[in-house]
PDB file of C-alpha atoms in Angstrom:
ATOM      1  CA  MET A   1      18.507 -80.456  51.456  1.00 51.00           C
ATOM      2  CA  GLY A   2      15.435 -80.993  53.586  1.00 53.00           C
ATOM      3  CA  GLU A   3      15.347 -77.313  54.560  1.00 58.00           C
ATOM      4  CA  ALA A   4      15.475 -76.233  50.897  1.00 57.00           C
ATOM      5  CA  LEU A   5      12.662 -78.636  50.071  1.00 55.00           C
ATOM      6  CA  GLY A   6      10.592 -77.212  52.910  1.00 57.00           C
ATOM      7  CA  ILE A   7      11.091 -73.664  51.622  1.00 63.00           C
ATOM      8  CA  GLN A   8      10.147 -74.787  48.136  1.00 65.00           C
ATOM      9  CA  LYS A   9       6.917 -76.365  49.386  1.00 61.00           C
ATOM     10  CA  MET A  10       6.063 -73.266  51.382  1.00 68.00           C
ATOM     11  CA  ALA A  11       6.580 -71.149  48.265  1.00 66.00           C
ATOM     12  CA  MET A  12       4.253 -73.454  46.342  1.00 69.00           C
ATOM     13  CA  HIS A  13       1.575 -73.149  49.054  1.00 60.00           C
ATOM     14  CA  LEU A  14       1.866 -69.354  48.935  1.00 69.00           C
ATOM     15  CA  LEU A  15       1.625 -69.356  45.135  1.00 74.00           C
ATOM     16  CA  ILE A  16      -1.502 -71.528  45.200  1.00 72.00           C
ATOM     17  CA  ASN A  17      -3.109 -69.263  47.805  1.00 70.00           C
ATOM     18  CA  ALA A  18      -2.224 -66.154  45.778  1.00 76.00           C
ATOM     19  CA  VAL A  19      -3.785 -67.599  42.609  1.00 77.00           C
ATOM     20  CA  TRP A  20      -6.784 -68.778  44.649  1.00 74.00           C
ATOM     21  CA  ALA A  21      -7.327 -65.342  46.187  1.00 76.00           C
ATOM     22  CA  GLY A  22      -6.824 -63.566  42.865  1.00 78.00           C
ATOM     23  CA  THR A  23      -9.305 -65.850  41.119  1.00 81.00           C
ATOM     24  CA  ALA A  24     -11.959 -65.320  43.787  1.00 79.00           C
ATOM     25  CA  PHE A  25     -11.368 -61.564  43.839  1.00 84.00           C
ATOM     26  CA  TYR A  26     -11.710 -61.041  40.087  1.00 82.00           C
ATOM     27  CA  VAL A  27     -14.619 -63.463  39.611  1.00 84.00           C
ATOM     28  CA  PHE A  28     -16.599 -61.465  42.158  1.00 85.00           C
ATOM     29  CA  HIS A  29     -15.273 -58.140  40.825  1.00 82.00           C
ATOM     30  CA  GLY A  30     -16.127 -58.855  37.206  1.00 81.00           C
ATOM     31  CA  TYR A  31     -19.102 -61.210  37.313  1.00 79.00           C
ATOM     32  CA  VAL A  32     -20.789 -62.000  40.613  1.00 82.00           C
ATOM     33  CA  ILE A  33     -21.268 -58.331  41.544  1.00 84.00           C
ATOM     34  CA  THR A  34     -23.487 -57.816  38.488  1.00 81.00           C
ATOM     35  CA  PHE A  35     -26.297 -59.716  40.207  1.00 81.00           C
ATOM     36  CA  PHE A  36     -26.061 -57.429  43.225  1.00 81.00           C
ATOM     37  CA  GLU A  37     -26.127 -54.358  40.954  1.00 76.00           C
ATOM     38  CA  LYS A  38     -29.318 -55.691  39.364  1.00 78.00           C
ATOM     39  CA  THR A  39     -30.814 -56.113  42.881  1.00 79.00           C
ATOM     40  CA  ARG A  40     -30.930 -59.898  42.460  1.00 82.00           C
ATOM     41  CA  TYR A  41     -29.693 -60.443  46.006  1.00 80.00           C
ATOM     42  CA  PHE A  42     -30.742 -64.088  46.480  1.00 81.00           C
ATOM     43  CA  ARG A  43     -29.038 -65.089  43.234  1.00 82.00           C
ATOM     44  CA  TYR A  44     -25.981 -63.108  44.275  1.00 83.00           C
ATOM     45  CA  LEU A  45     -25.702 -65.079  47.547  1.00 83.00           C
ATOM     46  CA  LEU A  46     -26.352 -68.386  45.795  1.00 83.00           C
ATOM     47  CA  ILE A  47     -23.715 -67.806  43.115  1.00 81.00           C
ATOM     48  CA  SER A  48     -21.306 -66.499  45.774  1.00 82.00           C
ATOM     49  CA  ALA A  49     -21.629 -69.796  47.639  1.00 81.00           C
ATOM     50  CA  VAL A  50     -21.174 -71.818  44.450  1.00 82.00           C
ATOM     51  CA  VAL A  51     -18.069 -69.854  43.427  1.00 82.00           C
ATOM     52  CA  CYS A  52     -16.517 -70.181  46.898  1.00 81.00           C
ATOM     53  CA  LEU A  53     -17.140 -73.933  47.025  1.00 78.00           C
ATOM     54  CA  GLY A  54     -15.845 -74.297  43.470  1.00 78.00           C
ATOM     55  CA  CYS A  55     -12.613 -72.481  44.325  1.00 77.00           C
ATOM     56  CA  ALA A  56     -12.153 -74.670  47.386  1.00 74.00           C
ATOM     57  CA  VAL A  57     -12.725 -77.837  45.324  1.00 72.00           C
ATOM     58  CA  VAL A  58     -10.225 -76.695  42.662  1.00 72.00           C
ATOM     59  CA  PHE A  59      -7.416 -75.250  44.784  1.00 71.00           C
ATOM     60  CA  LEU A  60      -7.527 -77.160  48.071  1.00 69.00           C
ATOM     61  CA  PRO A  61      -6.464 -80.503  46.515  1.00 68.00           C
ATOM     62  CA  MET A  62      -3.353 -78.767  45.174  1.00 70.00           C
ATOM     63  CA  HIS A  63      -2.186 -78.304  48.766  1.00 62.00           C
ATOM     64  CA  PHE A  64      -2.778 -82.016  49.436  1.00 62.00           C
ATOM     65  CA  ILE A  65      -0.619 -82.920  46.454  1.00 65.00           C
ATOM     66  CA  ILE A  66       2.249 -80.828  47.839  1.00 61.00           C
ATOM     67  CA  LYS A  67       1.733 -82.149  51.364  1.00 61.00           C
ATOM     68  CA  PRO A  68       0.363 -85.728  51.114  1.00 59.00           C
ATOM     69  CA  ASP A  69       0.163 -86.135  54.902  1.00 57.00           C
ATOM     70  CA  MET A  70      -2.728 -83.619  55.035  1.00 57.00           C
ATOM     71  CA  SER A  71      -6.101 -85.266  55.568  1.00 54.00           C
ATOM     72  CA  TRP A  72      -8.572 -85.035  52.685  1.00 48.00           C
ATOM     73  CA  LEU A  73     -11.387 -85.171  55.190  1.00 50.00           C
ATOM     74  CA  ASN A  74     -10.246 -82.114  57.163  1.00 56.00           C
ATOM     75  CA  LEU A  75     -13.661 -80.402  57.296  1.00 55.00           C
ATOM     76  CA  LYS A  76     -12.343 -77.528  59.400  1.00 62.00           C
ATOM     77  CA  LEU A  77      -9.754 -76.667  56.744  1.00 64.00           C
ATOM     78  CA  ALA A  78     -12.364 -76.923  53.973  1.00 65.00           C
ATOM     79  CA  PHE A  79     -14.760 -74.663  55.907  1.00 68.00           C
ATOM     80  CA  THR A  80     -12.180 -71.989  56.714  1.00 73.00           C
ATOM     81  CA  SER A  81     -10.943 -72.040  53.100  1.00 72.00           C
ATOM     82  CA  THR A  82     -14.480 -71.521  51.787  1.00 74.00           C
ATOM     83  CA  VAL A  83     -15.159 -68.690  54.261  1.00 77.00           C
ATOM     84  CA  GLY A  84     -11.831 -67.081  53.400  1.00 76.00           C
ATOM     85  CA  THR A  85     -12.706 -67.293  49.714  1.00 78.00           C
ATOM     86  CA  PHE A  86     -16.071 -65.659  50.439  1.00 80.00           C
ATOM     87  CA  ILE A  87     -14.405 -62.777  52.323  1.00 80.00           C
ATOM     88  CA  ILE A  88     -11.886 -62.183  49.532  1.00 80.00           C
ATOM     89  CA  GLY A  89     -14.725 -62.326  46.987  1.00 79.00           C
ATOM     90  CA  GLN A  90     -16.672 -59.691  48.937  1.00 81.00           C
ATOM     91  CA  CYS A  91     -13.590 -57.474  48.800  1.00 84.00           C
ATOM     92  CA  GLY A  92     -13.731 -57.801  45.010  1.00 82.00           C
ATOM     93  CA  SER A  93     -17.404 -56.814  45.047  1.00 81.00           C
ATOM     94  CA  LEU A  94     -16.685 -53.831  47.311  1.00 83.00           C
ATOM     95  CA  VAL A  95     -13.881 -52.614  45.055  1.00 84.00           C
ATOM     96  CA  ARG A  96     -16.160 -52.931  42.008  1.00 84.00           C
ATOM     97  CA  GLY A  97     -18.935 -51.097  43.854  1.00 80.00           C
ATOM     98  CA  PHE A  98     -16.550 -48.294  44.823  1.00 82.00           C
ATOM     99  CA  GLU A  99     -15.308 -48.020  41.230  1.00 81.00           C
ATOM    100  CA  ASN A 100     -18.892 -47.819  39.960  1.00 81.00           C
ATOM    101  CA  TRP A 101     -19.720 -45.179  42.555  1.00 82.00           C
ATOM    102  CA  THR A 102     -16.747 -42.973  41.624  1.00 83.00           C
ATOM    103  CA  ASP A 103     -17.476 -43.444  37.906  1.00 81.00           C
ATOM    104  CA  GLY A 104     -21.068 -42.400  38.554  1.00 77.00           C
ATOM    105  CA  LEU A 105     -19.911 -39.268  40.345  1.00 77.00           C
ATOM    106  CA  LYS A 106     -17.586 -38.427  37.456  1.00 79.00           C
ATOM    107  CA  ARG A 107     -20.347 -38.961  34.891  1.00 77.00           C
ATOM    108  CA  GLN A 108     -22.774 -36.867  36.921  1.00 75.00           C
ATOM    109  CA  ALA A 109     -20.219 -34.084  37.277  1.00 71.00           C
ATOM    110  CA  GLU A 110     -19.513 -34.225  33.543  1.00 72.00           C
ATOM    111  CA  ILE A 111     -23.231 -34.084  32.727  1.00 64.00           C
ATOM    112  CA  GLU A 112     -23.779 -31.163  35.104  1.00 67.00           C
ATOM    113  CA  ASN A 113     -20.742 -29.351  33.732  1.00 67.00           C
ATOM    114  CA  ARG A 114     -21.927 -29.900  30.148  1.00 66.00           C
ATOM    115  CA  HIS A 115     -25.409 -28.714  31.104  1.00 61.00           C
ATOM    116  CA  LEU A 116     -24.024 -25.595  32.788  1.00 64.00           C
ATOM    117  CA  ARG A 117     -21.847 -24.802  29.801  1.00 64.00           C
ATOM    118  CA  THR A 118     -24.801 -25.202  27.462  1.00 61.00           C
ATOM    119  CA  GLU A 119     -26.927 -23.028  29.726  1.00 61.00           C
ATOM    120  CA  ASN A 120     -24.149 -20.443  29.858  1.00 60.00           C
ATOM    121  CA  GLU A 121     -24.060 -20.248  26.076  1.00 62.00           C
ATOM    122  CA  LEU A 122     -27.844 -19.971  25.911  1.00 57.00           C
ATOM    123  CA  LEU A 123     -27.919 -17.243  28.545  1.00 55.00           C
ATOM    124  CA  LYS A 124     -25.183 -15.365  26.728  1.00 58.00           C
ATOM    125  CA  SER A 125     -27.046 -15.612  23.441  1.00 54.00           C
ATOM    126  CA  GLN A 126     -30.199 -14.137  24.976  1.00 52.00           C
ATOM    127  CA  ILE A 127     -28.542 -10.752  25.294  1.00 53.00           C
ATOM    128  CA  SER A 128     -28.289  -9.952  21.616  1.00 52.00           C
ATOM    129  CA  PRO A 129     -31.871 -10.321  20.279  1.00 63.00           C
ATOM    130  CA  HIS A 130     -33.547  -7.898  22.693  1.00 62.00           C
ATOM    131  CA  PHE A 131     -30.801  -5.324  22.215  1.00 64.00           C
ATOM    132  CA  LEU A 132     -30.932  -5.780  18.451  1.00 73.00           C
ATOM    133  CA  PHE A 133     -34.716  -5.304  18.248  1.00 76.00           C
ATOM    134  CA  ASN A 134     -34.602  -2.080  20.253  1.00 70.00           C
ATOM    135  CA  THR A 135     -31.722  -0.643  18.263  1.00 75.00           C
ATOM    136  CA  LEU A 136     -33.263  -1.460  14.889  1.00 80.00           C
ATOM    137  CA  ASN A 137     -36.418   0.339  16.012  1.00 80.00           C
ATOM    138  CA  ASN A 138     -34.293   3.376  16.897  1.00 74.00           C
ATOM    139  CA  ILE A 139     -32.578   3.321  13.509  1.00 80.00           C
ATOM    140  CA  ASP A 140     -35.935   3.081  11.775  1.00 79.00           C
ATOM    141  CA  SER A 141     -37.208   6.130  13.629  1.00 77.00           C
ATOM    142  CA  PHE A 142     -34.075   8.148  12.688  1.00 77.00           C
ATOM    143  CA  ILE A 143     -33.939   7.288   8.981  1.00 81.00           C
ATOM    144  CA  VAL A 144     -36.338  10.000   7.825  1.00 78.00           C
ATOM    145  CA  SER A 145     -36.078  12.612  10.562  1.00 80.00           C
ATOM    146  CA  GLU A 146     -32.368  12.388  11.430  1.00 79.00           C
ATOM    147  CA  PRO A 147     -30.425  10.389   8.828  1.00 82.00           C
ATOM    148  CA  GLN A 148     -27.065  11.362  10.379  1.00 82.00           C
ATOM    149  CA  LYS A 149     -28.102   9.822  13.679  1.00 76.00           C
ATOM    150  CA  ALA A 150     -29.319   6.753  11.827  1.00 80.00           C
ATOM    151  CA  SER A 151     -25.895   6.354  10.209  1.00 83.00           C
ATOM    152  CA  GLU A 152     -24.042   6.834  13.483  1.00 79.00           C
ATOM    153  CA  THR A 153     -26.340   4.370  15.198  1.00 80.00           C
ATOM    154  CA  LEU A 154     -25.867   1.801  12.453  1.00 84.00           C
ATOM    155  CA  ILE A 155     -22.063   2.068  12.689  1.00 82.00           C
ATOM    156  CA  SER A 156     -22.146   1.693  16.481  1.00 81.00           C
ATOM    157  CA  LEU A 157     -24.482  -1.254  16.161  1.00 84.00           C
ATOM    158  CA  SER A 158     -22.214  -2.999  13.663  1.00 85.00           C
ATOM    159  CA  GLN A 159     -19.230  -2.594  16.011  1.00 85.00           C
ATOM    160  CA  ILE A 160     -21.135  -4.053  18.932  1.00 84.00           C
ATOM    161  CA  LEU A 161     -22.540  -6.955  16.930  1.00 80.00           C
ATOM    162  CA  ARG A 162     -19.114  -7.722  15.492  1.00 84.00           C
ATOM    163  CA  TYR A 163     -17.804  -7.983  19.030  1.00 85.00           C
ATOM    164  CA  MET A 164     -20.745 -10.096  20.229  1.00 80.00           C
ATOM    165  CA  ILE A 165     -20.666 -12.491  17.294  1.00 78.00           C
ATOM    166  CA  TYR A 166     -16.952 -12.967  16.692  1.00 80.00           C
ATOM    167  CA  GLU A 167     -15.143 -12.145  19.939  1.00 82.00           C
ATOM    168  CA  THR A 168     -17.318 -13.610  22.695  1.00 80.00           C
ATOM    169  CA  LYS A 169     -17.119 -17.291  21.763  1.00 78.00           C
ATOM    170  CA  THR A 170     -14.380 -17.915  24.323  1.00 81.00           C
ATOM    171  CA  GLU A 171     -14.872 -18.359  28.061  1.00 82.00           C
ATOM    172  CA  VAL A 172     -13.095 -15.080  28.801  1.00 88.00           C
ATOM    173  CA  VAL A 173     -12.291 -11.965  26.780  1.00 91.00           C
ATOM    174  CA  SER A 174     -10.027  -8.998  27.218  1.00 93.00           C
ATOM    175  CA  LEU A 175     -11.476  -6.578  29.757  1.00 94.00           C
ATOM    176  CA  ALA A 176     -10.395  -3.730  27.488  1.00 93.00           C
ATOM    177  CA  ASN A 177     -12.551  -5.096  24.643  1.00 93.00           C
ATOM    178  CA  GLU A 178     -15.477  -5.685  26.972  1.00 93.00           C
ATOM    179  CA  VAL A 179     -15.276  -2.130  28.294  1.00 94.00           C
ATOM    180  CA  GLU A 180     -15.083  -0.795  24.737  1.00 92.00           C
ATOM    181  CA  CYS A 181     -18.264  -2.693  23.881  1.00 91.00           C
ATOM    182  CA  ILE A 182     -19.961  -1.164  26.931  1.00 93.00           C
ATOM    183  CA  ARG A 183     -18.859   2.316  25.855  1.00 92.00           C
ATOM    184  CA  ASN A 184     -20.270   1.784  22.363  1.00 89.00           C
ATOM    185  CA  TYR A 185     -23.500   0.452  23.790  1.00 89.00           C
ATOM    186  CA  ILE A 186     -23.957   3.423  26.133  1.00 91.00           C
ATOM    187  CA  ASN A 187     -23.145   5.912  23.381  1.00 86.00           C
ATOM    188  CA  LEU A 188     -25.614   4.196  21.079  1.00 82.00           C
ATOM    189  CA  GLN A 189     -28.355   4.347  23.703  1.00 83.00           C
ATOM    190  CA  LYS A 190     -27.651   7.997  24.524  1.00 84.00           C
ATOM    191  CA  ILE A 191     -28.422   8.972  20.941  1.00 77.00           C
ATOM    192  CA  ARG A 192     -32.123   8.481  21.532  1.00 74.00           C
ATOM    193  CA  LEU A 193     -32.284  10.269  24.910  1.00 82.00           C
ATOM    194  CA  PRO A 194     -33.784  13.771  25.127  1.00 81.00           C
ATOM    195  CA  ASN A 195     -31.211  14.859  27.722  1.00 86.00           C
ATOM    196  CA  PRO A 196     -27.540  13.769  27.416  1.00 80.00           C
ATOM    197  CA  GLU A 197     -27.101  14.522  31.133  1.00 89.00           C
ATOM    198  CA  ALA A 198     -29.542  11.752  31.966  1.00 92.00           C
ATOM    199  CA  VAL A 199     -26.640   9.281  31.869  1.00 94.00           C
ATOM    200  CA  ARG A 200     -23.566   9.660  34.036  1.00 94.00           C
ATOM    201  CA  VAL A 201     -20.731   7.279  33.178  1.00 95.00           C
ATOM    202  CA  SER A 202     -17.427   6.646  34.951  1.00 95.00           C
ATOM    203  CA  ILE A 203     -15.258   4.040  33.219  1.00 94.00           C
ATOM    204  CA  PRO A 204     -11.445   3.854  33.484  1.00 92.00           C
ATOM    205  CA  ASP A 205      -9.416   4.476  30.361  1.00 88.00           C
ATOM    206  CA  HIS A 206      -6.881   1.782  31.223  1.00 88.00           C
ATOM    207  CA  THR A 207      -7.959  -1.701  32.257  1.00 89.00           C
ATOM    208  CA  GLY A 208      -4.641  -3.562  32.296  1.00 86.00           C
ATOM    209  CA  ASN A 209      -4.297  -7.100  31.003  1.00 90.00           C
ATOM    210  CA  TYR A 210      -7.280  -8.526  32.861  1.00 92.00           C
ATOM    211  CA  THR A 211      -9.844 -10.830  31.321  1.00 94.00           C
ATOM    212  CA  ILE A 212     -13.527 -11.231  32.118  1.00 93.00           C
ATOM    213  CA  ALA A 213     -16.471 -13.395  31.099  1.00 89.00           C
ATOM    214  CA  PRO A 214     -17.971 -11.878  27.941  1.00 87.00           C
ATOM    215  CA  LEU A 215     -21.161  -9.829  28.238  1.00 86.00           C
ATOM    216  CA  ILE A 216     -21.422 -10.362  31.999  1.00 88.00           C
ATOM    217  CA  LEU A 217     -22.012  -6.673  32.802  1.00 92.00           C
ATOM    218  CA  LEU A 218     -24.032  -5.616  29.784  1.00 88.00           C
ATOM    219  CA  PRO A 219     -27.382  -7.113  30.944  1.00 86.00           C
ATOM    220  CA  PHE A 220     -27.466  -4.782  33.943  1.00 91.00           C
ATOM    221  CA  ILE A 221     -26.789  -1.770  31.723  1.00 91.00           C
ATOM    222  CA  GLU A 222     -29.369  -2.958  29.212  1.00 85.00           C
ATOM    223  CA  ASN A 223     -31.972  -3.234  31.965  1.00 86.00           C
ATOM    224  CA  ALA A 224     -31.091   0.223  33.243  1.00 90.00           C
ATOM    225  CA  PHE A 225     -31.790   1.804  29.868  1.00 88.00           C
ATOM    226  CA  LYS A 226     -34.856  -0.344  29.351  1.00 84.00           C
ATOM    227  CA  HIS A 227     -36.553   0.490  32.651  1.00 87.00           C
ATOM    228  CA  ALA A 228     -35.195   3.928  33.552  1.00 89.00           C
ATOM    229  CA  THR A 229     -37.734   6.710  34.061  1.00 88.00           C
ATOM    230  CA  GLN A 230     -37.327  10.500  34.129  1.00 88.00           C
ATOM    231  CA  LEU A 231     -34.829  10.381  31.261  1.00 87.00           C
ATOM    232  CA  ASP A 232     -35.353  14.097  30.707  1.00 85.00           C
ATOM    233  CA  LYS A 233     -33.602  14.770  34.022  1.00 86.00           C
ATOM    234  CA  ALA A 234     -29.965  14.459  35.056  1.00 89.00           C
ATOM    235  CA  ASP A 235     -28.583  11.239  36.565  1.00 91.00           C
ATOM    236  CA  ALA A 236     -31.513   9.030  35.689  1.00 93.00           C
ATOM    237  CA  ILE A 237     -28.878   6.367  34.913  1.00 95.00           C
ATOM    238  CA  LYS A 238     -25.484   6.105  36.607  1.00 96.00           C
ATOM    239  CA  ILE A 239     -22.865   3.561  35.536  1.00 96.00           C
ATOM    240  CA  LYS A 240     -19.504   3.201  37.247  1.00 96.00           C
ATOM    241  CA  ILE A 241     -16.611   0.767  36.779  1.00 96.00           C
ATOM    242  CA  GLU A 242     -13.514   0.703  38.991  1.00 95.00           C
ATOM    243  CA  LEU A 243     -10.458  -1.574  39.172  1.00 94.00           C
ATOM    244  CA  THR A 244      -8.653  -2.208  42.468  1.00 92.00           C
ATOM    245  CA  ASP A 245      -6.295  -5.031  43.424  1.00 89.00           C
ATOM    246  CA  GLY A 246      -7.430  -7.386  40.700  1.00 91.00           C
ATOM    247  CA  HIS A 247     -11.120  -6.778  41.389  1.00 94.00           C
ATOM    248  CA  ILE A 248     -13.614  -5.034  39.150  1.00 96.00           C
ATOM    249  CA  HIS A 249     -16.269  -3.012  40.959  1.00 97.00           C
ATOM    250  CA  PHE A 250     -19.350  -2.368  38.874  1.00 97.00           C
ATOM    251  CA  ALA A 251     -22.286  -0.201  39.920  1.00 97.00           C
ATOM    252  CA  CYS A 252     -25.385   0.554  37.881  1.00 96.00           C
ATOM    253  CA  PHE A 253     -28.214   2.790  39.088  1.00 96.00           C
ATOM    254  CA  ASN A 254     -31.425   3.841  37.388  1.00 94.00           C
ATOM    255  CA  THR A 255     -34.675   5.512  38.325  1.00 92.00           C
ATOM    256  CA  CYS A 256     -37.806   3.444  37.877  1.00 89.00           C
ATOM    257  CA  ASN A 257     -41.402   3.103  38.969  1.00 81.00           C
ATOM    258  CA  GLU A 258     -43.148   0.534  41.134  1.00 67.00           C
ATOM    259  CA  GLU A 259     -44.329  -1.538  38.171  1.00 64.00           C
ATOM    260  CA  THR A 260     -40.832  -1.876  36.713  1.00 56.00           C
ATOM    261  CA  SER A 261     -39.493  -5.399  36.627  1.00 47.00           C
ATOM    262  CA  SER A 262     -36.215  -6.549  35.133  1.00 46.00           C
ATOM    263  CA  ASN A 263     -37.703  -9.958  34.508  1.00 42.00           C
ATOM    264  CA  LYS A 264     -40.460  -8.995  32.093  1.00 46.00           C
ATOM    265  CA  PRO A 265     -40.685 -11.072  28.903  1.00 39.00           C
ATOM    266  CA  GLY A 266     -38.097 -10.037  26.346  1.00 38.00           C
ATOM    267  CA  GLY A 267     -35.617  -8.774  28.942  1.00 41.00           C
ATOM    268  CA  PHE A 268     -32.582 -10.470  30.331  1.00 45.00           C
ATOM    269  CA  GLY A 269     -33.787 -11.554  33.757  1.00 60.00           C
ATOM    270  CA  LEU A 270     -31.659 -11.056  36.814  1.00 74.00           C
ATOM    271  CA  GLU A 271     -31.973 -14.736  37.695  1.00 75.00           C
ATOM    272  CA  ASN A 272     -30.247 -15.602  34.419  1.00 75.00           C
ATOM    273  CA  VAL A 273     -27.380 -13.250  35.231  1.00 81.00           C
ATOM    274  CA  LYS A 274     -27.066 -14.742  38.717  1.00 84.00           C
ATOM    275  CA  ARG A 275     -26.859 -18.272  37.307  1.00 82.00           C
ATOM    276  CA  ARG A 276     -24.186 -17.225  34.885  1.00 83.00           C
ATOM    277  CA  LEU A 277     -22.164 -15.497  37.597  1.00 89.00           C
ATOM    278  CA  GLU A 278     -22.470 -18.536  39.851  1.00 86.00           C
ATOM    279  CA  PHE A 279     -21.397 -20.875  37.058  1.00 82.00           C
ATOM    280  CA  ILE A 280     -18.371 -18.835  35.995  1.00 85.00           C
ATOM    281  CA  TYR A 281     -17.145 -17.159  39.195  1.00 90.00           C
ATOM    282  CA  LYS A 282     -18.663 -19.226  42.029  1.00 85.00           C
ATOM    283  CA  LYS A 283     -17.228 -17.716  45.247  1.00 86.00           C
ATOM    284  CA  ARG A 284     -15.187 -15.057  43.468  1.00 93.00           C
ATOM    285  CA  TYR A 285     -17.969 -12.498  43.202  1.00 95.00           C
ATOM    286  CA  THR A 286     -20.474 -10.558  45.282  1.00 95.00           C
ATOM    287  CA  LEU A 287     -23.746  -9.204  43.930  1.00 95.00           C
ATOM    288  CA  ASP A 288     -25.984  -6.759  45.781  1.00 94.00           C
ATOM    289  CA  ILE A 289     -29.274  -5.580  44.333  1.00 92.00           C
ATOM    290  CA  ALA A 290     -31.242  -2.809  46.018  1.00 91.00           C
ATOM    291  CA  ARG A 291     -34.781  -1.866  44.968  1.00 90.00           C
ATOM    292  CA  THR A 292     -37.001   0.924  46.139  1.00 88.00           C
ATOM    293  CA  SER A 293     -40.267   2.241  44.757  1.00 85.00           C
ATOM    294  CA  CYS A 294     -38.388   4.661  42.500  1.00 89.00           C
ATOM    295  CA  THR A 295     -34.784   3.379  42.186  1.00 91.00           C
ATOM    296  CA  PHE A 296     -32.964   0.238  41.183  1.00 93.00           C
ATOM    297  CA  GLU A 297     -29.265  -0.282  41.926  1.00 94.00           C
ATOM    298  CA  VAL A 298     -26.834  -3.094  41.265  1.00 95.00           C
ATOM    299  CA  LYS A 299     -23.382  -3.462  42.812  1.00 96.00           C
ATOM    300  CA  LEU A 300     -21.179  -6.260  41.536  1.00 97.00           C
ATOM    301  CA  THR A 301     -17.601  -7.108  42.495  1.00 97.00           C
ATOM    302  CA  ILE A 302     -15.638  -9.805  40.659  1.00 96.00           C
ATOM    303  CA  LEU A 303     -12.164 -11.176  41.242  1.00 94.00           C
ATOM    304  CA  LEU A 304     -10.782 -11.098  37.718  1.00 90.00           C
ATOM    305  CA  HIS A 305      -8.644 -13.708  35.979  1.00 68.00           C
TER     306      HIS A 305
END
């Protein structure tokens, strides 16, 4: 009988200590830590002491009730109980601080991700206006002198714009559709060139079931046509696309002069393309750009989805 009573008292002591520890932990976790977060350090220490003493005053007498032979004037027990409460309370503050830190990291990552997505959409939208302005000028110049060319150009333009407006709203598109848009764009640009041999194009007829970020290659081609010189000669612009082992290899070459810059106002700057590549493909791409006084060449390799 006495042994059972002893076990029962021990269980009661453990229960009181568990409630005591839990109370201290969650008071610090939910309330006391707020003063530390507001950099009110003195008030934090003061309230910590008050809470620890208060817990000792509330819970310590419960042990005396269970075990009447314990001395109410046991200062050592009161001191160790208060210190223990303080340590448990600091654990609550540390847990709350860690939770706030991880939440802050998540919020920051979410903000950065939202910002990058917004920037990606803005960068993607910058492609169309410059291309549209140039093409409309071409159509205007053909209307009177070469109406057939004007009609062909208008049809090609409508196909490209339909693709840009309605099919590029997703993060990735079919590589086959992207390549078809590039073909239409090149054919549209070749209409205005004095020498058809000025552009050499090598694009595969079959692209498999791969997907790619929409309009990721077109800026380089647009810049090539915009800045190319000696368009009356052969191979002023060379565009090549290859597919090997899940990678797309893109190369774009054009002649130019020393004053040519792909970052002039109205163009789609190379820095914008680099940011978009870094956002979408991170370590799954390589980009090499080579400039000389009379040539400009881009080589891009992407591991496709």
